[in-house]
Coordinates of C-alpha atoms in Angstrom, one line a residue:
X1 CA -74.1 -14.0 -17.9
X2 CA -76.5 -17.1 -18.1
X3 CA -78.5 -17.6 -21.3
X4 CA -82.2 -18.6 -21.7
X5 CA -81.4 -22.2 -20.7
X6 CA -79.7 -21.2 -17.5
X7 CA -76.2 -22.1 -18.8
X8 CA -73.5 -19.5 -18.1
X9 CA -72.4 -17.9 -21.3
X10 CA -68.9 -16.7 -22.4
X11 CA -68.6 -13.1 -23.4
X12 CA -65.4 -13.5 -25.4
X13 CA -65.4 -15.3 -28.7
X14 CA -64.6 -18.9 -28.5
X15 CA -64.2 -21.9 -31.0
X16 CA -67.3 -24.1 -31.5
X17 CA -65.2 -27.1 -30.3
X18 CA -64.4 -25.5 -26.9
X19 CA -68.1 -24.4 -26.5
X20 CA -69.4 -27.9 -27.2
X21 CA -66.9 -29.4 -24.8
X22 CA -67.9 -27.0 -22.1
X23 CA -71.6 -27.8 -22.8
X24 CA -71.0 -31.6 -22.5
X25 CA -69.0 -31.1 -19.3
X26 CA -72.0 -29.1 -17.8
X27 CA -74.4 -31.8 -18.7
X28 CA -72.3 -34.5 -17.3
X29 CA -72.0 -32.6 -14.1
X30 CA -75.8 -32.2 -13.9
X31 CA -76.4 -35.9 -14.4
X32 CA -76.6 -37.9 -11.2
X33 CA -74.6 -40.9 -12.6
X34 CA -72.6 -41.4 -15.9
X35 CA -74.2 -43.7 -18.4
X36 CA -72.4 -45.7 -21.1
X37 CA -73.1 -43.0 -23.7
X38 CA -71.8 -40.2 -21.6
X39 CA -68.6 -42.3 -20.7
X40 CA -67.9 -43.0 -24.4
X41 CA -68.5 -39.3 -25.2
X42 CA -66.1 -38.3 -22.3
X43 CA -63.5 -40.8 -23.7
X44 CA -63.8 -39.4 -27.1
X45 CA -63.5 -35.8 -25.8
X46 CA -60.4 -36.7 -23.9
X47 CA -58.7 -38.2 -26.9
X48 CA -59.5 -35.1 -29.0
X49 CA -58.1 -32.9 -26.2
X50 CA -54.9 -34.9 -26.0
X51 CA -54.4 -34.8 -29.8
X52 CA -55.0 -31.0 -29.7
X53 CA -52.5 -30.6 -26.8
X54 CA -49.9 -32.6 -28.7
X55 CA -50.4 -30.5 -31.8
X56 CA -50.0 -27.4 -29.7
X57 CA -46.8 -28.7 -28.1
X58 CA -45.3 -29.4 -31.5
X59 CA -46.2 -26.0 -32.8
X60 CA -44.5 -24.4 -29.6
X61 CA -41.4 -26.5 -30.1
X62 CA -41.1 -25.4 -33.8
X63 CA -41.6 -21.8 -32.8
X64 CA -38.9 -22.0 -30.1
X65 CA -36.5 -23.7 -32.5
X66 CA -37.2 -21.1 -35.1
X67 CA -36.5 -18.3 -32.6
X68 CA -33.4 -20.0 -31.3
X69 CA -32.1 -20.3 -34.9
X70 CA -32.8 -16.6 -35.5
X71 CA -31.0 -15.6 -32.3
X72 CA -28.0 -17.7 -33.2
X73 CA -27.9 -16.3 -36.7
X74 CA -28.1 -12.7 -35.2
X75 CA -25.3 -13.4 -32.7
X76 CA -23.1 -14.8 -35.4
X77 CA -23.8 -11.7 -37.5
X78 CA -23.0 -9.5 -34.5
X79 CA -19.9 -11.4 -33.7
X80 CA -18.7 -11.1 -37.3
X81 CA -19.3 -7.3 -37.2
X82 CA -17.4 -6.9 -33.9
X83 CA -14.5 -8.9 -35.2
X84 CA -14.5 -6.6 -38.4
X85 CA -14.7 -3.6 -36.1
X86 CA -11.6 -4.8 -34.1
X87 CA -9.7 -5.4 -37.2
X88 CA -10.6 -2.0 -38.6
X89 CA -9.7 -0.3 -35.2
X90 CA -6.3 -2.1 -35.1
X91 CA -5.7 -1.1 -38.7
X92 CA -6.6 2.5 -37.9
X93 CA -4.2 2.3 -34.7
X94 CA -1.4 1.0 -36.8
X95 CA -2.0 3.6 -39.4
X96 CA -2.0 6.3 -36.7
X97 CA 1.1 4.9 -35.2
X98 CA 2.7 5.0 -38.6
X99 CA 1.6 8.6 -39.1
X100 CA 2.8 9.5 -35.5
X101 CA 5.4 12.3 -35.5
X102 CA 7.6 10.3 -33.2
X103 CA 8.3 7.8 -36.1
X104 CA 9.8 10.8 -38.2
X105 CA 12.1 11.8 -35.3
X106 CA 15.8 11.3 -36.2
X107 CA 17.7 8.6 -34.3
X108 CA 19.9 11.2 -32.8
X109 CA 16.8 13.1 -31.3
X110 CA 15.2 10.0 -30.0
X111 CA 18.5 9.1 -28.4
X112 CA 18.6 12.3 -26.6
X113 CA 15.0 11.8 -25.4
X114 CA 15.9 8.4 -24.1
X115 CA 18.8 10.0 -22.1
X116 CA 16.5 12.7 -20.6
X117 CA 14.1 10.0 -19.4
X118 CA 17.2 8.0 -18.0
X119 CA 18.1 10.9 -15.7
X120 CA 14.7 10.7 -14.0
X121 CA 14.1 6.9 -14.1
X122 CA 17.4 5.0 -14.1
X123 CA 15.6 1.7 -14.9
X124 CA 13.7 3.1 -17.9
X125 CA 15.7 1.0 -20.3
X126 CA 13.7 -2.1 -19.5
X127 CA 10.5 -0.4 -20.5
X128 CA 11.9 1.4 -23.6
X129 CA 13.3 -1.9 -24.9
X130 CA 9.9 -3.5 -24.8
X131 CA 7.9 -0.8 -26.7
X132 CA 8.9 -1.8 -30.2
X133 CA 11.6 -3.5 -32.2
X134 CA 13.3 -0.3 -33.3
X135 CA 13.1 1.1 -29.8
X136 CA 14.5 -2.2 -28.5
X137 CA 17.4 -2.0 -30.9
X138 CA 18.1 1.6 -30.0
X139 CA 18.0 1.0 -26.2
X140 CA 20.3 -2.0 -26.6
X141 CA 22.8 0.1 -28.4
X142 CA 23.0 2.7 -25.7
X143 CA 25.1 1.2 -22.9
X144 CA 24.6 4.3 -20.7
X145 CA 20.9 3.4 -20.3
X146 CA 22.0 0.3 -18.6
X147 CA 24.7 1.9 -16.5
X148 CA 22.6 2.4 -13.4
X149 CA 21.6 -0.8 -11.6
X150 CA 18.7 -0.3 -9.2
X151 CA 17.6 -3.7 -7.9
X152 CA 15.5 -4.9 -5.0
X153 CA 15.7 -8.6 -4.9
X154 CA 15.8 -11.8 -2.8
X155 CA 17.9 -15.0 -2.6
X156 CA 15.2 -16.9 -4.4
X157 CA 15.4 -14.7 -7.5
X158 CA 17.8 -15.3 -10.3
X159 CA 21.2 -13.5 -10.0
X160 CA 21.2 -13.5 -13.8
X161 CA 19.5 -10.2 -13.8
X162 CA 22.7 -8.6 -12.6
X163 CA 24.7 -10.4 -15.4
X164 CA 22.2 -9.3 -18.0
X165 CA 22.3 -5.7 -16.7
X166 CA 26.1 -5.6 -16.9
X167 CA 26.3 -7.2 -20.4
X168 CA 24.0 -4.5 -21.7
X169 CA 26.0 -1.7 -20.1
X170 CA 28.9 -2.5 -22.4
X171 CA 32.7 -2.8 -21.5
X172 CA 33.6 0.8 -20.6
X173 CA 30.5 2.6 -19.3
X174 CA 30.9 3.7 -15.5
X175 CA 28.5 1.7 -13.3
X176 CA 26.2 3.1 -10.6
X177 CA 25.1 0.2 -8.5
X178 CA 22.4 0.1 -5.8
X179 CA 21.2 -3.3 -4.6
X180 CA 18.9 -4.0 -1.7
X181 CA 18.6 -7.7 -0.7
X182 CA 15.5 -8.8 1.2
X183 CA 16.4 -11.8 3.2
X184 CA 13.5 -14.2 3.9
X185 CA 13.1 -16.7 6.7
X186 CA 15.0 -19.9 6.7
X187 CA 13.2 -23.0 5.5
X188 CA 12.6 -24.5 9.0
X189 CA 11.1 -21.1 10.1
X190 CA 8.8 -21.2 7.1
X191 CA 7.6 -24.6 8.0
X192 CA 6.8 -23.6 11.5
X193 CA 5.1 -20.4 10.6
X194 CA 3.3 -21.6 7.4
X195 CA 4.2 -18.6 5.4
X196 CA 7.1 -16.5 4.3
X197 CA 8.0 -13.2 6.0
X198 CA 8.6 -11.5 2.6
X199 CA 7.5 -12.5 -0.9
X200 CA 10.0 -13.7 -3.5
X201 CA 9.0 -11.0 -5.9
X202 CA 7.4 -7.7 -5.6
X203 CA 4.5 -6.7 -7.9
X204 CA 5.2 -3.8 -10.3
X205 CA 2.8 -2.5 -12.8
X206 CA 5.0 0.1 -14.5
X207 CA 8.7 0.7 -14.7
X208 CA 8.3 4.3 -13.4
X209 CA 6.5 3.1 -10.4
X210 CA 8.6 3.7 -7.3
X211 CA 8.2 2.6 -3.7
X212 CA 9.7 4.7 -1.0
X213 CA 10.0 3.3 2.5
X214 CA 9.8 6.0 5.2
X215 CA 12.1 5.6 8.1
X216 CA 10.4 4.8 11.4
X217 CA 9.7 7.2 14.1
X218 CA 12.3 5.8 16.5
X219 CA 15.0 3.2 16.4
X220 CA 17.3 1.7 19.0
X221 CA 20.9 2.7 19.0
X222 CA 21.9 -1.1 19.1
X223 CA 20.3 -1.5 15.6
X224 CA 20.5 0.3 12.3
X225 CA 17.6 0.9 9.9
X226 CA 18.6 -0.4 6.5
X227 CA 16.4 1.1 3.8
X228 CA 16.5 0.6 0.1
X229 CA 18.7 3.3 -1.6
X230 CA 16.9 6.5 -2.3
X231 CA 14.6 6.6 -5.4
X232 CA 15.0 2.9 -6.0
X233 CA 12.2 1.4 -8.0
X234 CA 11.2 -2.2 -7.5
X235 CA 12.5 -4.5 -10.1
X236 CA 11.1 -8.0 -10.6
X237 CA 14.2 -10.3 -11.1
X238 CA 13.6 -12.7 -14.0
X239 CA 13.6 -16.4 -13.8
X240 CA 16.5 -18.2 -15.6
X241 CA 14.3 -18.8 -18.6
X242 CA 13.4 -15.1 -19.1
X243 CA 15.4 -12.3 -20.6
X244 CA 13.7 -9.3 -19.1
X245 CA 12.6 -8.7 -15.5
X246 CA 9.3 -6.9 -16.6
X247 CA 7.3 -10.2 -17.0
X248 CA 3.8 -10.7 -15.8
X249 CA 3.7 -10.8 -12.0
X250 CA 0.9 -11.7 -9.5
X251 CA -1.4 -8.9 -8.4
X252 CA -0.9 -7.5 -4.9
X253 CA -4.1 -9.1 -3.8
X254 CA -3.2 -12.6 -5.1
X255 CA -1.8 -14.9 -2.4
X256 CA 1.7 -16.0 -3.3
X257 CA 3.0 -19.4 -2.3
X258 CA 6.0 -19.5 -0.1
X259 CA 9.4 -19.2 -1.8
X260 CA 11.2 -22.4 -2.7
X261 CA 14.6 -22.7 -1.1
X262 CA 17.0 -24.2 -3.6
X263 CA 20.8 -24.7 -3.7
X264 CA 21.0 -21.6 -6.0
X265 CA 19.4 -19.4 -3.3
X266 CA 22.0 -20.5 -0.8
X267 CA 24.7 -19.2 -3.2
X268 CA 22.9 -16.0 -4.5
X269 CA 25.5 -13.7 -3.3
X270 CA 28.5 -15.8 -4.8
X271 CA 26.9 -15.6 -8.2
X272 CA 25.9 -11.9 -8.0
X273 CA 29.1 -10.6 -6.5
X274 CA 31.1 -12.7 -9.0
X275 CA 29.5 -10.8 -11.9
X276 CA 29.9 -7.4 -10.1
X277 CA 33.6 -7.9 -9.1
X278 CA 34.4 -8.8 -12.7
X279 CA 33.4 -5.2 -13.5
X280 CA 35.0 -3.5 -10.5
X281 CA 37.2 -1.4 -12.7
X282 CA 34.0 0.3 -13.9
X283 CA 32.4 0.9 -10.5
X284 CA 31.6 4.5 -9.8
X285 CA 29.0 3.9 -7.0
X286 CA 28.6 0.6 -5.2
X287 CA 25.7 0.4 -2.6
X288 CA 24.7 -3.0 -1.2
X289 CA 22.3 -3.3 1.6
X290 CA 20.6 -6.3 3.3
X291 CA 18.2 -6.5 6.1
X292 CA 19.5 -9.8 7.7
X293 CA 22.4 -12.0 7.7
X294 CA 22.2 -14.7 4.9
X295 CA 24.2 -18.0 4.2
X296 CA 26.2 -16.5 1.2
X297 CA 27.2 -13.3 2.9
X298 CA 30.8 -14.4 2.8
X299 CA 30.9 -13.7 -0.9
X300 CA 31.5 -10.0 -0.1
X301 CA 35.1 -11.2 0.8
X302 CA 35.8 -11.3 -2.9
X303 CA 35.3 -7.5 -3.2
X304 CA 39.0 -6.6 -3.5
X305 CA 41.2 -4.9 -6.1
X306 CA 41.5 -1.6 -7.9
X307 CA 38.6 0.7 -8.6
X308 CA 39.9 3.8 -10.3
X309 CA 36.5 5.2 -10.9
X310 CA 34.9 4.5 -7.5
X311 CA 33.5 7.5 -5.6
X312 CA 30.9 5.9 -3.3
X313 CA 31.3 2.6 -1.5
X314 CA 28.7 1.2 1.0
X315 CA 27.9 -2.2 2.5
X316 CA 25.3 -2.1 5.2
X317 CA 23.6 -4.7 7.2
X318 CA 20.6 -4.2 9.5
X319 CA 21.7 -7.1 11.7
X320 CA 24.9 -7.1 13.7
X321 CA 26.8 -10.4 13.9
X322 CA 30.3 -11.8 14.6
X323 CA 32.7 -12.1 11.6
X324 CA 36.1 -13.7 11.3
X325 CA 38.9 -11.6 9.7
X326 CA 37.8 -10.9 6.2
X327 CA 40.4 -10.2 3.5
X328 CA 38.4 -7.8 1.5
X329 CA 38.7 -4.1 0.5
X330 CA 38.0 -2.5 3.9
X331 CA 40.3 -5.0 5.6
X332 CA 43.3 -4.7 3.3
X333 CA 46.6 -4.4 5.1
X334 CA 48.3 -1.0 5.4
X335 CA 51.0 -1.8 2.7
X336 CA 48.5 -3.1 0.1
X337 CA 48.7 -1.0 -3.0
X338 CA 45.1 0.1 -3.9
X339 CA 44.1 2.5 -6.7
X340 CA 41.1 4.4 -5.3
X341 CA 42.0 7.9 -6.5
X342 CA 38.3 9.1 -6.5
X343 CA 36.9 7.5 -3.4
X344 CA 35.2 10.1 -1.2
X345 CA 32.3 8.4 0.5
X346 CA 32.4 5.3 2.5
X347 CA 29.6 3.7 4.6
X348 CA 30.2 0.4 6.5
X349 CA 27.5 -0.8 8.9
X350 CA 27.8 -4.0 10.7
X351 CA 30.5 -5.2 8.4
X352 CA 34.2 -5.9 9.2
X353 CA 36.9 -3.3 8.6
X354 CA 40.5 -2.5 9.6
X355 CA 41.4 0.9 10.9
X356 CA 44.7 0.7 8.9
X357 CA 43.1 -0.1 5.6
X358 CA 44.4 2.1 2.7
X359 CA 40.7 2.6 2.0
X360 CA 40.5 5.1 4.8
X361 CA 43.5 7.0 3.6
X362 CA 41.9 8.6 0.5
X363 CA 40.9 12.0 1.8
X364 CA 37.3 11.2 2.2
X365 CA 34.4 13.7 2.3
X366 CA 31.9 11.5 4.0
X367 CA 32.5 8.6 6.5
X368 CA 30.0 6.4 8.2
X369 CA 31.2 3.5 10.5
X370 CA 29.0 1.3 12.6
X371 CA 31.3 -1.3 14.1
X372 CA 30.5 -5.0 14.7
X373 CA 30.0 -6.3 18.2
X374 CA 33.4 -8.0 18.2
X375 CA 35.3 -5.1 16.5
X376 CA 36.8 -3.2 19.5
X377 CA 39.3 -0.5 18.5
X378 CA 41.3 1.7 20.7
X379 CA 40.2 5.3 20.8
X380 CA 43.4 6.7 19.3
X381 CA 43.1 4.4 16.2
X382 CA 39.6 5.6 15.6
X383 CA 40.9 9.1 15.8
X384 CA 43.6 8.1 13.4
X385 CA 40.9 7.2 10.8
X386 CA 39.3 10.6 11.3
X387 CA 42.5 12.6 11.2
X388 CA 43.6 10.9 7.9
X389 CA 40.7 12.6 6.3
X390 CA 40.8 16.3 7.2
X391 CA 38.3 17.4 4.5
X392 CA 35.4 15.4 5.9
X393 CA 32.0 17.1 5.5
X394 CA 30.0 14.3 7.2
X395 CA 31.2 12.0 9.9
X396 CA 29.2 9.3 11.6
X397 CA 30.7 6.9 14.1
X398 CA 29.0 4.2 16.3
X399 CA 31.0 1.7 18.3
X400 CA 29.4 -0.4 21.1
X401 CA 32.9 -1.4 22.3
X402 CA 35.9 0.9 22.4
X403 CA 39.3 0.4 24.2
X404 CA 41.2 3.1 26.0
X405 CA 43.6 5.0 23.9
X406 CA 47.2 3.6 23.5
X407 CA 48.8 6.7 22.3
X408 CA 48.0 10.2 23.5
X409 CA 45.1 11.8 21.9
X410 CA 45.8 14.9 19.8
X411 CA 43.4 17.7 18.7
X412 CA 42.1 17.2 15.2
X413 CA 40.6 20.0 13.1
X414 CA 37.9 19.2 10.6
X415 CA 37.5 22.6 9.0
X416 CA 35.0 21.3 6.4
X417 CA 32.8 19.2 8.7
X418 CA 29.1 20.1 8.7
X419 CA 27.5 16.9 10.1
X420 CA 28.8 15.1 13.1
X421 CA 27.1 11.9 14.6
X422 CA 28.8 9.9 17.4
X423 CA 27.2 7.1 19.4
X424 CA 28.0 4.1 21.5
X425 CA 30.7 3.6 24.1
X426 CA 31.3 6.4 26.8
X427 CA 34.9 6.7 25.9
X428 CA 33.7 8.6 22.8
X429 CA 33.4 11.6 25.1
X430 CA 37.2 11.7 24.8
X431 CA 37.0 11.7 21.1
X432 CA 34.6 14.6 21.1
X433 CA 37.0 16.5 23.4
X434 CA 39.7 15.9 20.7
X435 CA 37.8 17.5 17.8
X436 CA 37.7 21.0 16.5
X437 CA 34.8 21.7 14.1
X438 CA 34.5 25.5 13.2
X439 CA 31.9 25.0 10.6
X440 CA 29.6 22.4 12.1
X441 CA 25.9 22.7 11.5
X442 CA 24.4 19.4 12.7
X443 CA 25.5 17.5 15.9
X444 CA 24.1 14.2 17.1
X445 CA 25.4 12.5 20.3
X446 CA 24.2 9.1 21.5
X447 CA 26.8 8.2 23.9
X448 CA 26.4 6.1 27.1
X449 CA 25.9 8.5 30.1
X450 CA 29.1 8.6 32.1
X451 CA 29.8 12.4 31.8
X452 CA 27.6 15.4 31.7
X453 CA 26.7 15.7 28.0
X454 CA 26.0 19.4 28.2
X455 CA 29.8 20.0 29.1
X456 CA 30.9 18.0 26.1
X457 CA 28.7 20.1 23.9
X458 CA 29.5 23.5 25.4
X459 CA 33.2 22.6 25.3
X460 CA 33.2 21.5 21.7
X461 CA 31.3 24.6 20.6
X462 CA 33.5 27.0 22.7
X463 CA 36.7 25.3 21.4
X464 CA 35.4 25.6 17.8
X465 CA 34.6 29.3 18.0
X466 CA 30.8 29.0 18.6
X467 CA 29.9 27.9 15.1
X468 CA 26.3 28.5 14.0
X469 CA 24.8 25.0 15.0
X470 CA 21.4 24.5 13.4
X471 CA 20.5 20.9 14.4
X472 CA 21.2 19.1 17.7
X473 CA 20.2 15.6 18.8
X474 CA 21.1 14.1 22.1
X475 CA 20.3 10.5 23.0
X476 CA 17.5 10.5 20.5
X477 CA 18.3 7.1 19.0
X478 CA 18.6 5.2 22.2
X479 CA 14.9 4.3 22.9
X480 CA 15.4 1.0 24.7
X481 CA 18.2 1.8 27.2
X482 CA 17.2 2.6 30.8
X483 CA 20.5 3.9 31.9
X484 CA 19.4 7.4 31.3
X485 CA 16.7 7.0 33.9
X486 CA 18.7 5.4 36.6
X487 CA 22.2 6.5 35.6
X488 CA 24.4 9.1 37.3
X489 CA 22.5 12.1 38.3
X490 CA 25.3 14.3 36.7
X491 CA 24.5 13.2 33.2
X492 CA 22.2 16.2 32.6
X493 CA 22.9 18.8 35.3
X494 CA 21.0 21.5 33.6
X495 CA 20.2 22.8 30.0
X496 CA 22.2 26.0 30.2
X497 CA 23.9 25.0 27.1
X498 CA 20.8 25.8 25.2
X499 CA 21.1 29.5 26.0
X500 CA 24.2 29.5 23.9
X501 CA 22.6 28.0 20.8
X502 CA 21.1 31.1 19.2
X503 CA 21.1 29.6 15.7
X504 CA 19.6 26.3 16.6
X505 CA 16.5 25.4 14.4
X506 CA 15.7 21.7 15.3
X507 CA 16.3 19.9 18.7
X508 CA 15.9 16.2 19.3
X509 CA 16.2 15.0 23.0
X510 CA 15.8 11.5 24.2
X511 CA 15.7 9.6 27.6
X512 CA 16.0 12.6 30.0
X513 CA 13.7 14.4 32.5
X514 CA 11.1 16.4 30.7
X515 CA 10.6 19.4 33.2
X516 CA 14.2 20.9 33.2
X517 CA 14.2 20.8 29.3
X518 CA 10.9 22.5 29.0
X519 CA 11.8 25.1 31.7
X520 CA 15.1 25.9 29.8
X521 CA 13.0 26.4 26.5
X522 CA 10.3 28.4 28.3
X523 CA 10.2 32.2 28.9
X524 CA 13.2 33.7 30.6
X525 CA 13.2 33.7 34.4
X526 CA 15.6 36.1 36.2
X527 CA 15.1 34.2 39.4
X528 CA 16.6 31.1 37.9
X529 CA 19.4 33.1 36.2
X530 CA 17.9 33.0 32.7
X531 CA 18.2 36.5 31.3
X532 CA 17.2 35.8 27.6
X533 CA 15.3 33.3 25.4
X534 CA 17.1 29.9 24.8
X535 CA 17.2 28.9 21.1
X536 CA 15.2 31.9 19.8
X537 CA 15.2 30.4 16.3
X538 CA 13.9 27.0 17.3
X539 CA 11.2 25.8 14.9
X540 CA 11.2 22.0 15.4
X541 CA 11.3 20.1 18.8
X542 CA 11.3 16.3 19.2
X543 CA 11.4 14.4 22.5
X544 CA 11.6 10.6 22.9
X545 CA 11.2 8.6 26.2
X546 CA 11.5 11.8 28.3
X547 CA 10.0 10.8 31.6
X548 CA 7.7 13.4 33.0
X549 CA 6.5 14.0 36.7
X550 CA 3.5 15.8 37.9
X551 CA 4.4 19.2 36.3
X552 CA 5.5 17.8 33.1
X553 CA 2.4 18.5 31.1
X554 CA 1.9 21.9 32.7
X555 CA 5.4 22.9 31.7
X556 CA 4.8 21.7 28.1
X557 CA 1.7 23.9 28.0
X558 CA 3.5 27.0 29.5
X559 CA 6.5 26.6 27.0
X560 CA 4.2 26.3 23.9
X561 CA 1.9 29.1 25.1
X562 CA 5.0 31.4 25.6
X563 CA 6.6 30.6 22.2
X564 CA 3.3 30.3 20.2
X565 CA 0.8 32.6 21.9
X566 CA -2.8 32.7 20.8
X567 CA -2.1 36.0 19.0
X568 CA 0.1 34.4 16.5
X569 CA 3.6 34.1 17.9
X570 CA 6.6 34.3 15.8
X571 CA 7.8 37.7 17.2
X572 CA 4.3 39.3 16.9
X573 CA 2.7 38.3 20.1
X574 CA 5.7 36.7 21.9
X575 CA 7.3 38.7 24.8
X576 CA 10.7 40.1 23.6
X577 CA 13.6 40.0 26.1
X578 CA 16.6 42.2 25.5
X579 CA 15.1 42.9 22.0
X580 CA 14.9 39.3 21.1
X581 CA 11.7 37.2 20.6
X582 CA 11.6 33.6 19.6
X583 CA 10.2 32.5 16.2
X584 CA 7.1 30.3 16.0
X585 CA 7.5 26.6 16.9
X586 CA 6.2 24.7 13.8
X587 CA 6.9 21.0 14.6
X588 CA 6.5 19.1 17.9
X589 CA 7.1 15.4 18.4
X590 CA 6.5 13.4 21.6
X591 CA 7.3 9.8 21.6
X592 CA 6.5 7.8 24.8
X593 CA 6.9 10.7 27.1
X594 CA 3.6 11.3 29.0
X595 CA -0.1 10.8 28.6
X596 CA -1.3 14.2 27.5
X597 CA -5.0 13.6 27.0
X598 CA -7.2 14.5 24.0
X599 CA -7.8 18.1 25.5
X600 CA -4.1 18.9 25.7
X601 CA -3.3 17.4 22.2
X602 CA -6.2 19.4 20.8
X603 CA -4.8 22.5 22.3
X604 CA -1.3 21.8 21.0
X605 CA -2.7 21.2 17.4
X606 CA -4.3 24.6 17.6
X607 CA -1.0 26.3 18.4
X608 CA 1.5 24.2 16.4
X609 CA 1.3 23.4 12.7
X610 CA 2.6 19.7 13.0
X611 CA 2.1 17.7 16.2
X612 CA 2.9 14.0 16.6
X613 CA 2.3 12.3 19.8
X614 CA 2.5 8.6 20.9
X615 CA 1.7 7.9 24.6
X616 CA 3.8 5.4 26.7
X617 CA 2.6 2.0 27.1
X618 CA 2.9 2.3 30.9
X619 CA 3.3 5.1 33.4
X620 CA 6.7 5.4 35.0

């Protein structure tokens, strides 16, 4: 508020110097023009203000420096305390580890624990050997922990991993070998595409971490799906300078550079197979799979000789190719002396073999043969391989080319056979007509359509005494062939054979007309000659590339409504015919059959527990 002289006053307390300065400025402002006295006074006032400002700045800088020094001293004190805390925590951790009961376990008991862990995780030795020095010494002193080789690798990785594994397994321990080779693109392909199709290594954060690759929903009969062996953990192969494969690896989100193609990658198999063949006398299981042909595949020819402990032998390729005559174990001459007394399981897919090899004369229990494109055997020689192993429990044959029989075909009885899978050339119908399988449980036929397939199935089951067949698959693997659509009309005359399969639990059908199949599985119709339910124990139905006409979707709904009525099904609400009511259908798969619509799919999911449906890319 203004004072008695009309000069505004300051309510708060101020210094006399500031008050006097304010008074002089007010007087100068009221004056019309500055005088010499007022100018000198203004200059003197400006000098005093600049001096006061300089002093104030100095005081501020001194205060900030003091504060910075205090903060620095406090941070140093905190860091020192944190370091002391870490040292104390580390000391406490070491003390607790020293007091841990596991340190007081006898070596014999710890060895037993290691072996128990080995049964569940075959690759646990790599982790156990990296825990501590005593554990490493113990793990390295137990050859059995290193007797199961489970390796997923590439040509760019070091083959010394196999050498190291074999050395640690000792000289006498039987070997269980499963190797899956991921073959990357060639160097020119990489330059064109700018990136690799598959990485050189796979990240793995823990030894017990396992990656399982589920099989695709449908594959072509001309190709084979090669998967890593079951329960195979991903192993990171070491570089030549490393001793263990469990070194640091890039995270899954880190972009990896393309693999470097060196001369060693061109000869990976020669190095790896050399190490393995040296220990062939200790092989108990040998499984080698690769997803593509690679330059050093010829190294497999060195697999020859005696294997007195060998029970399982498999070499599988996902890509078919043409090979010259290989002189390896499956191509040995008939007079070659081989010691394979325990061999009972052979799987050869897209690899060369001879029908007369002594390897097939060892009374096998499981045999899987997928012949090369240029391997055309006469039908009687294929039957000779089968008849030489009368105790087979599982048989799978797929030949794209078969020659007519040279010698007369004879009936072969496989009393122990439970699983039979035959696919490929149409002459295989004659092979089916030559088999007698009284205890078969699973039958899969994917043969070129030249004869009615239902006749072959019915004759096989009648000739075998109507065994309790539980699983049937017909043309389910051939998803790319169009011969089923435009082939002979007599390929599938009817589905009357289903009325004979009272024990059937799962049915897989591909590349046929949808309506007759669904009619056969639907409710009995006396007008059509169907007096009882077909497949009353059917719980799983799969159809692939089954073309449907206008009534296809309606037939599907009628079949599901009859087997799974709204009241619950499974014998409670289903109509019983001759005292027999079908069980509830629990799984339905439809791949590229018909466009059902969201309403129909929703209705199916309300009646069936598991429904899988993929619509065709185009309408036939």
